[in-house]
Coordinates of C-alpha atoms in Angstrom, one line a residue:
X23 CA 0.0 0.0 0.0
X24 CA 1.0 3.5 -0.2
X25 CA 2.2 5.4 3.3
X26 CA 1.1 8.6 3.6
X27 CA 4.0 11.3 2.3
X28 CA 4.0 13.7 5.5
X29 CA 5.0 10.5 8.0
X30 CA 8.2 9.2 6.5
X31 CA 8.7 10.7 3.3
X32 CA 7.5 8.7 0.9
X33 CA 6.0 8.5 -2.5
X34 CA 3.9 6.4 -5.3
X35 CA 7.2 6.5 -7.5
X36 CA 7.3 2.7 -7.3
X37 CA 3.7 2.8 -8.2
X38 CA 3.8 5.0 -11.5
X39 CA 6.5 3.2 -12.3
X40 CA 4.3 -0.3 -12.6
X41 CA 1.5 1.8 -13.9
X42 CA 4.0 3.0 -16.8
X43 CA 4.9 -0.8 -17.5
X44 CA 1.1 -1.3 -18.1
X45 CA 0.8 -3.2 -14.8
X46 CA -2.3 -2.6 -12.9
X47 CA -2.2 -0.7 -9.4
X48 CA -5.2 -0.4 -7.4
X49 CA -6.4 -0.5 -4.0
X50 CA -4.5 2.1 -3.0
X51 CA -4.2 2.7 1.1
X52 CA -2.1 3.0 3.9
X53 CA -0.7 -0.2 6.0
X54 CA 1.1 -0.7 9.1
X55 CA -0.1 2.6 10.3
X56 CA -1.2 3.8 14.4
X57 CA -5.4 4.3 14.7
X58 CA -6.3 7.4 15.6
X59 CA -8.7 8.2 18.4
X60 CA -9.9 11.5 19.0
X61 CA -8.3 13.5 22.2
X62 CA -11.6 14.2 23.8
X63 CA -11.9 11.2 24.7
X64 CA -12.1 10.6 28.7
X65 CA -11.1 6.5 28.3
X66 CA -7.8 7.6 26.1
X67 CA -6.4 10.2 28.7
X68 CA -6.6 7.5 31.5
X69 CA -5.2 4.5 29.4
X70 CA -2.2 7.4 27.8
X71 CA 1.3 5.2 28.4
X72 CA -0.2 1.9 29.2
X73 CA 0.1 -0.9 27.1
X74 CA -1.5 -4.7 27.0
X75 CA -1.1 -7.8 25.1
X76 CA -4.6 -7.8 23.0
X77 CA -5.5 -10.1 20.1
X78 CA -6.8 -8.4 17.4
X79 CA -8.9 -9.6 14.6
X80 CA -9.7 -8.3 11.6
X81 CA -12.9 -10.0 9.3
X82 CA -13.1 -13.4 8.9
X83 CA -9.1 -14.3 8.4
X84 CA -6.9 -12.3 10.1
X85 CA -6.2 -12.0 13.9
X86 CA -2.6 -11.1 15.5
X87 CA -1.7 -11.2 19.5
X88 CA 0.5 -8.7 20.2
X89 CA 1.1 -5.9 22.4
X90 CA -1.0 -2.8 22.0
X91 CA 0.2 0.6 23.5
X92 CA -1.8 3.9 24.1
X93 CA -0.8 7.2 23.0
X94 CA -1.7 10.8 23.0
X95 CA -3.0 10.6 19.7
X96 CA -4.5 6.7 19.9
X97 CA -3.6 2.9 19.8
X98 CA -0.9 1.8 18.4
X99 CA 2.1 -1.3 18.9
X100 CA 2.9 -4.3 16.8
X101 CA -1.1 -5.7 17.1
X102 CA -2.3 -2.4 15.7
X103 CA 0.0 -2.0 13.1
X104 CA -0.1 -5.6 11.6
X105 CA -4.1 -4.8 11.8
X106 CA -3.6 -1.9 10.1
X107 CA -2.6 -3.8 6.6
X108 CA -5.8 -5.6 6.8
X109 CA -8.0 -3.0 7.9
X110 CA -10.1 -0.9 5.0
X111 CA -13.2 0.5 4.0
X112 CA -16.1 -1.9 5.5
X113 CA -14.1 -4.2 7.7
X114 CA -15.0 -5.6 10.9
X115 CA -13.0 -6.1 13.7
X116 CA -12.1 -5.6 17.2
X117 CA -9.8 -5.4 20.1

C-alpha cells in the first residue's frame, strides 16, 4: 500500500513506475499505520502510556496477539500495526 507522504517521506514512484509498464495498481491505502482516536476522549487520557497484550482480529481471516500501547493521539504497537494492513473500508473487527 502506499504510506502517507508527511509521515516518513514517501512517495507512489514505485507505483507509476508499474503503472508506466502497463501493470495494474489499485487499492491504494495506507498499512502498518497507528489508529487514531480523538483527544476528547475521557477513556484515552486514563489508558495514555499503558500498554496490553490484546489479540486483534480483523474479518473473517486475520487475527494477531501482540502488544497494544496507548498514545496521546490513539492505539498503536505491533497488534495495531499488523491490523492496520488488513484493515479498509467496511471491515470488521475488534480489540
Amino acid at each position: 500500500g502506499l504510506s502517507y507522504a508527511r509521515t516518513c517521506g514517501a512517495t507512489d514512484l514505485a507505483h507509476q513506475v508499474a503503472s508506466s509498464f502497463g501493470l495494474e495498481v489499485r487499492g491504494l491505502r495506507p498499512g502498518l499505520v497507528p489508529l487514531l482516536v480523538p483527544a476528547s476522549d475521557d477513556w484515552m487520557r486514563m489508558l495514555l502510556g499503558m500498554s496490553f497484550e490484546v489479540k486483534a482480529s480483523i474479518g473473517r481471516g486475520a487475527a494477531f496477539v501482540e502488544t497494544m500501547a496507548f498514545t496521546r493521539k490513539g492505539i498503536t504497537g505491533p497488534v495495531v500495526l499488523q491490523a492496520s494492513s488488513f484493515w479498509g473500508p467496511g471491515s470488521s473487527g475488534g480489540l
